[in-house]
Coordinates of C-alpha atoms and ligand atoms in Angstrom, one line a residue:
M156 CA -14.9 9.1 -23.0
D157 CA -11.5 9.7 -23.0
T158 CA -9.6 7.2 -24.9
A159 CA -6.0 6.0 -24.6
E160 CA -3.8 4.2 -27.3
L161 CA -3.6 0.3 -26.2
I162 CA -5.8 -2.1 -24.3
W163 CA -4.8 -5.3 -22.9
H164 CA -6.8 -7.7 -24.3
N165 CA -5.9 -12.0 -23.6
G166 CA -2.3 -11.2 -23.6
E167 CA -1.9 -8.8 -26.1
F168 CA -1.7 -5.1 -26.1
V169 CA -4.2 -4.1 -29.0
P170 CA -5.2 -0.7 -30.6
W171 CA -8.1 0.7 -28.8
E172 CA -10.6 0.4 -31.3
D173 CA -10.0 -3.3 -32.0
A174 CA -10.5 -4.2 -28.7
K175 CA -13.5 -6.4 -29.5
V176 CA -16.1 -9.0 -28.7
H177 CA -18.7 -11.4 -30.4
V178 CA -21.9 -10.2 -30.3
L179 CA -23.0 -13.9 -29.0
S180 CA -20.4 -13.1 -25.8
H181 CA -22.1 -14.9 -22.7
A182 CA -21.6 -11.9 -20.6
L183 CA -23.2 -9.4 -23.1
H184 CA -26.4 -11.3 -22.3
Y185 CA -26.0 -12.3 -18.7
G186 CA -23.7 -10.2 -17.3
T187 CA -21.2 -12.8 -16.4
G188 CA -18.3 -10.7 -15.7
V189 CA -16.2 -9.6 -13.0
F190 CA -14.3 -6.2 -12.9
E191 CA -12.3 -3.9 -10.9
G192 CA -12.1 -0.1 -10.8
V193 CA -8.8 0.9 -9.7
R194 CA -7.0 4.4 -10.2
C195 CA -3.4 5.3 -10.8
Y196 CA -1.7 8.6 -10.0
E197 CA 1.1 10.9 -10.8
T198 CA 3.4 11.0 -7.8
E199 CA 6.7 13.0 -7.5
R200 CA 8.3 9.5 -8.5
G201 CA 6.1 8.9 -11.6
P202 CA 2.7 7.0 -11.8
A203 CA 1.5 4.8 -8.8
I204 CA -1.0 2.6 -8.6
F205 CA -3.2 2.7 -5.5
R206 CA -3.8 -0.3 -3.5
H207 CA -3.2 -2.4 -6.5
A208 CA -2.8 -5.6 -4.9
D209 CA -6.1 -5.3 -3.4
H210 CA -7.8 -4.7 -6.3
L211 CA -6.5 -7.4 -8.0
D212 CA -6.9 -9.7 -5.0
R213 CA -10.8 -8.6 -5.1
L214 CA -11.0 -9.6 -9.0
A215 CA -9.5 -13.1 -8.2
K216 CA -12.1 -13.2 -5.4
S217 CA -15.4 -12.2 -7.6
A218 CA -14.5 -14.4 -10.4
E219 CA -14.0 -17.0 -7.7
L220 CA -17.6 -16.5 -6.2
Y221 CA -19.0 -17.0 -9.9
Y222 CA -17.1 -20.0 -10.9
L223 CA -15.1 -17.8 -13.2
G224 CA -11.8 -19.4 -13.8
L225 CA -8.8 -16.9 -14.2
P226 CA -6.6 -17.6 -17.4
Y227 CA -4.1 -15.2 -15.8
S228 CA -2.9 -14.9 -12.7
P229 CA -3.3 -11.6 -10.4
E230 CA 0.6 -10.8 -10.8
Q231 CA 0.1 -11.4 -14.8
I232 CA -2.7 -8.8 -14.9
G233 CA -0.7 -6.6 -12.5
E234 CA 2.3 -6.4 -14.8
A235 CA 0.3 -6.2 -18.1
T236 CA -1.4 -3.4 -16.7
R237 CA 2.1 -1.4 -15.6
E238 CA 3.1 -2.1 -18.9
L239 CA -0.2 -0.8 -20.6
I240 CA 0.5 2.3 -18.5
R241 CA 4.0 2.3 -19.7
R242 CA 3.0 2.2 -23.4
N243 CA 0.2 4.5 -23.2
G244 CA 1.9 7.1 -21.5
L245 CA -0.3 7.7 -19.0
G246 CA 0.1 9.4 -15.5
S247 CA -2.9 9.6 -13.6
C248 CA -5.8 7.4 -14.9
Y249 CA -8.6 5.0 -14.3
I250 CA -7.8 1.3 -14.8
R251 CA -10.7 -1.3 -15.6
P252 CA -9.8 -4.8 -15.2
L253 CA -12.6 -7.1 -16.3
A254 CA -13.0 -11.0 -16.8
F255 CA -15.9 -12.2 -18.6
R256 CA -17.7 -15.3 -20.0
G257 CA -16.9 -14.8 -23.9
Y258 CA -18.4 -16.4 -26.9
G259 CA -18.6 -20.0 -27.2
S260 CA -21.8 -21.3 -26.0
L261 CA -24.9 -19.5 -24.5
G262 CA -27.6 -21.0 -21.8
L263 CA -26.8 -20.9 -18.1
Y264 CA -24.2 -23.6 -17.6
A265 CA -21.7 -22.4 -20.3
T266 CA -18.8 -23.7 -19.2
D267 CA -17.8 -24.0 -23.0
A268 CA -17.3 -20.3 -23.2
P269 CA -13.8 -19.2 -22.4
V270 CA -13.4 -16.7 -20.1
D271 CA -11.7 -13.6 -21.6
V272 CA -9.6 -10.8 -19.7
I273 CA -9.2 -7.0 -20.8
V274 CA -7.6 -4.1 -18.7
A275 CA -8.2 -0.8 -20.0
A276 CA -6.7 2.2 -18.4
F277 CA -7.7 5.9 -19.8
P278 CA -8.3 9.2 -18.4
W279 CA -11.4 9.9 -16.2
G280 CA -11.9 12.5 -14.2
A281 CA -14.1 13.2 -10.7
Y282 CA -16.9 10.9 -11.0
L283 CA -19.2 13.1 -9.3
G284 CA -17.6 16.3 -10.2
E285 CA -14.5 18.5 -8.7
E286 CA -17.6 21.1 -7.4
G287 CA -19.0 17.9 -5.7
Q288 CA -15.5 16.9 -4.1
K289 CA -15.2 20.6 -2.6
H290 CA -18.5 21.4 -1.7
G291 CA -20.5 18.0 -1.5
I292 CA -23.0 16.6 -3.3
R293 CA -27.3 16.4 -3.1
A294 CA -28.3 12.9 -2.6
K295 CA -31.5 10.6 -2.3
V296 CA -32.4 7.4 -1.0
S297 CA -33.1 5.3 -3.5
S298 CA -36.5 3.4 -3.9
W299 CA -34.3 0.4 -5.0
R300 CA -33.3 -1.9 -2.1
R301 CA -29.9 -2.8 -2.7
I302 CA -29.4 -6.5 -3.6
S303 CA -29.7 -9.0 -1.1
P304 CA -27.2 -11.7 -0.2
A305 CA -30.3 -13.8 -0.7
G306 CA -30.4 -14.0 -4.0
L307 CA -26.4 -12.4 -5.1
I308 CA -23.5 -11.6 -3.6
P309 CA -22.7 -8.1 -2.9
H310 CA -19.5 -8.6 -1.8
A311 CA -18.4 -9.4 -5.5
K312 CA -17.7 -6.6 -8.0
A313 CA -19.9 -8.7 -10.5
S314 CA -21.3 -7.1 -13.6
G315 CA -24.8 -8.1 -13.5
Q316 CA -25.2 -6.8 -10.0
Y317 CA -24.6 -3.1 -11.4
L318 CA -28.4 -3.3 -12.9
N319 CA -29.3 -2.8 -9.4
S320 CA -26.9 0.5 -9.0
I321 CA -28.0 1.4 -12.5
L322 CA -31.8 1.7 -11.5
A323 CA -31.0 3.4 -8.2
K324 CA -28.8 6.0 -10.3
T325 CA -30.8 6.4 -13.0
E326 CA -33.8 7.1 -10.4
S327 CA -31.8 9.8 -8.2
T328 CA -30.2 11.8 -11.2
N329 CA -33.7 11.9 -12.8
A330 CA -35.1 13.1 -9.8
G331 CA -32.5 15.8 -9.9
Y332 CA -30.0 14.4 -7.4
E333 CA -26.3 13.3 -8.2
E334 CA -26.4 10.3 -6.2
A335 CA -28.5 7.5 -4.8
I336 CA -28.0 5.7 -1.4
L337 CA -29.8 2.1 -0.8
L338 CA -30.9 0.6 1.8
D339 CA -30.9 -3.0 2.3
E340 CA -34.3 -5.2 2.7
R341 CA -34.7 -4.3 6.7
G342 CA -34.4 -0.6 5.5
F343 CA -30.6 0.1 6.9
V344 CA -28.2 1.7 5.1
C345 CA -25.8 0.6 2.4
E346 CA -24.0 2.5 0.2
G347 CA -24.1 5.0 -2.5
S348 CA -24.8 3.3 -6.5
G349 CA -21.0 3.3 -6.7
E350 CA -19.4 4.3 -3.4
N351 CA -19.5 3.2 0.4
I352 CA -20.7 6.0 2.8
F353 CA -20.0 7.6 6.0
L354 CA -21.3 9.3 8.5
V355 CA -20.4 11.4 11.4
R356 CA -22.6 11.3 14.7
D357 CA -21.3 13.0 18.1
G358 CA -18.2 13.0 16.5
Q359 CA -17.5 9.4 16.1
I360 CA -17.2 8.4 12.8
V361 CA -20.1 5.5 11.4
T362 CA -20.1 3.3 8.5
P363 CA -22.2 0.2 7.8
P364 CA -20.1 -3.1 9.0
H365 CA -18.6 -5.0 6.1
V366 CA -20.9 -7.9 6.7
A367 CA -23.5 -5.7 5.2
A368 CA -25.0 -6.1 1.9
I369 CA -22.2 -3.8 0.5
L370 CA -19.2 -4.0 -1.7
D371 CA -16.4 -4.0 1.1
G372 CA -14.7 -0.9 -0.6
I373 CA -10.5 -0.7 -0.8
N374 CA -11.0 3.3 -0.1
R375 CA -13.4 2.3 3.0
K376 CA -10.8 0.1 4.3
S377 CA -8.2 2.8 3.6
V378 CA -10.3 5.9 5.0
I379 CA -11.3 3.9 8.3
Q380 CA -7.3 2.9 8.7
I381 CA -6.9 6.6 8.0
A382 CA -9.2 8.0 10.3
R383 CA -8.3 6.0 13.4
D384 CA -4.6 7.2 12.8
L385 CA -5.8 10.6 12.7
G386 CA -7.4 10.1 16.2
Y387 CA -11.0 9.2 15.6
T388 CA -13.4 6.8 16.8
V389 CA -14.6 4.4 13.9
V390 CA -17.5 2.6 14.5
E391 CA -18.8 -0.2 12.0
R392 CA -22.3 -0.8 12.7
D393 CA -26.2 -0.7 11.2
V394 CA -27.1 2.5 10.5
A395 CA -30.6 3.4 10.4
R396 CA -32.3 5.8 7.7
A397 CA -32.9 8.3 9.8
E398 CA -29.6 9.0 11.2
L399 CA -28.9 10.3 7.6
Y400 CA -30.9 13.1 8.4
L401 CA -29.5 13.8 12.1
A402 CA -26.0 13.2 10.9
E403 CA -23.3 16.3 11.6
E404 CA -21.4 15.1 8.2
I405 CA -21.4 12.4 5.4
F406 CA -19.2 11.3 2.7
L407 CA -19.0 8.7 0.4
T408 CA -15.8 6.7 -0.5
G409 CA -15.0 5.0 -3.9
T410 CA -12.1 4.4 -6.5
A411 CA -13.9 6.7 -9.1
A412 CA -15.4 9.3 -6.7
E413 CA -12.4 9.3 -4.0
L414 CA -13.9 11.0 -1.2
V415 CA -17.0 13.1 -1.7
P416 CA -18.9 14.9 1.2
V417 CA -22.6 15.1 0.8
R418 CA -24.3 18.2 1.7
E419 CA -28.0 17.1 1.5
I420 CA -29.8 14.2 1.9
D421 CA -33.5 14.0 0.8
D422 CA -34.1 17.5 1.0
H423 CA -32.2 17.6 4.6
P424 CA -29.5 20.0 4.8
I425 CA -26.2 18.6 6.2
G426 CA -24.2 21.7 5.2
E427 CA -20.7 22.6 3.6
P428 CA -18.3 19.5 4.5
G429 CA -17.7 19.5 8.1
E430 CA -14.3 19.7 9.8
I431 CA -13.8 15.7 10.4
T432 CA -14.9 15.2 6.6
R433 CA -12.0 17.8 5.3
H434 CA -9.3 16.6 7.7
V435 CA -9.9 12.9 6.7
Q436 CA -10.3 13.6 3.0
A437 CA -7.0 16.0 3.0
K438 CA -4.8 13.0 4.3
F439 CA -6.6 10.4 2.1
V440 CA -5.8 12.7 -0.9
D441 CA -2.3 12.9 0.4
A442 CA -2.2 9.1 0.3
L443 CA -3.7 9.0 -3.4
Y444 CA -0.7 11.0 -4.6
G445 CA 1.9 9.9 -2.5
R446 CA 2.3 12.4 0.0
A447 CA 1.9 10.8 3.0
E448 CA 5.0 8.7 4.2
E449 CA 3.2 6.4 6.4
Y450 CA 0.7 5.2 3.3
L451 CA 3.3 5.1 0.5
E452 CA 3.1 0.9 1.0
W453 CA -0.3 1.3 -0.8
L454 CA 1.4 2.4 -3.8
D455 CA 2.5 0.4 -6.6
F456 CA 4.9 2.4 -8.9
V457 CA 4.1 1.8 -12.2
K458 CA 8.0 2.7 -13.5
V459 CA 11.3 1.2 -12.2
P460 CA 13.7 4.0 -10.6
A461 CA 16.9 4.4 -12.6
G462 CA 19.4 1.8 -11.9
A463 CA 16.8 -0.8 -10.3
D464 CA 16.6 -3.7 -11.8
E465 CA 13.9 -4.2 -15.0
P466 CA 10.8 -5.5 -13.7
S467 CA 9.8 -9.1 -15.2
K468 CA 8.3 -9.2 -18.7
V469 CA 4.5 -10.1 -18.9
S470 CA 4.6 -14.1 -19.0
S471 CA 1.6 -14.4 -21.4
Ligands
PPE504 N1 -19.9 0.1 -3.5 C1 -19.9 0.0 -4.8 C2 -21.3 -0.6 -5.4 C3 -19.1 0.1 -6.2 O1 -19.3 -0.1 -7.1 C4 -18.0 0.8 -5.4 C5 -16.8 1.4 -6.5 C6 -17.5 0.8 -4.3 C7 -18.3 0.6 -3.2 C8 -16.2 1.7 -3.3 O2 -15.5 0.5 -3.5 P1 -13.8 1.0 -4.0 O3 -13.4 1.6 -5.2 O4 -13.6 -0.4 -3.8 O5 -13.4 2.0 -2.4 N2 -17.0 1.5 -7.7 C9 -16.5 1.3 -8.8 C10 -17.1 1.6 -10.0 C11 -17.7 2.8 -10.5 C12 -18.6 2.4 -11.7 O6 -19.3 3.7 -12.3 O7 -18.3 2.1 -12.8 C13 -15.2 2.6 -9.0 O8 -15.3 3.4 -8.1 O9 -14.5 2.2 -9.5

């Protein structure tokens, strides 16, 4: 992976190679961590973090859902992140905040083990490839079902839950596809291994509802808003597997992936990215890079404009 100079670790900026944990850290054994994937984009006014407050809010909610008491407020983690990007001298980058049960005790009720927090920021290119963003990817419905709300919390972004995504992604990659699409236990479409999914049917945009067994993606919400603002009808409803094959267009959204068209699924051709996908994708990319005036409020600028007040310092 591409690295950077510093990582924020429990309130300190430490050299990348020194950001280490003990091998008996709780999260290493049980997956007791919650995290975010956030992206920062180089805009005309300098680096800006896309929907930063929403990501920090989801991090706090994921922590709450798994009884992890965060030792830092979302505001403190947010300011640490902006300072990290400044100190690392980064422009466009991927940001990975993680809160996890650290070293102190093992066993399943380990409230003695502290909650450690890190934020890393480093360069990370197109998750499903630049070619995929332009011409679409090939996807396969996974034989693994998406984690059920009966046993875990699909709405939380928790480390251990990603074993489910990893099984699906491994299966689809080994079979020669670029992404896996997971169904829920009823057989309805949920999402990709690390992205939400949208279909175009009869000119309408359709996506599984936020109460489905999906991660309620921040880019999902952004794309729904952008599509509606562009005049499209967006319907949140259950999506049957067969609709994947009958769709006029399909695309995926996520922080790492951004907006990626799907050109083939289970060997059924969907075709080159369609008109609606292209239209929404272009506006979405403009929003990410601060080129869409109407969505500027989604951006958290890292650097203070010259002449403005200094931002408050990290208080930890
Ligand atoms: N579903 C899942 C399961 C998921 O992991 C992500 C993000 C999304 C949907 C889209 O959510 P959002 O980024 O808020 O629009 N996946 C993150 C982790 C990917 C990874 O490989 O790590 C990401 O995109 O950063």
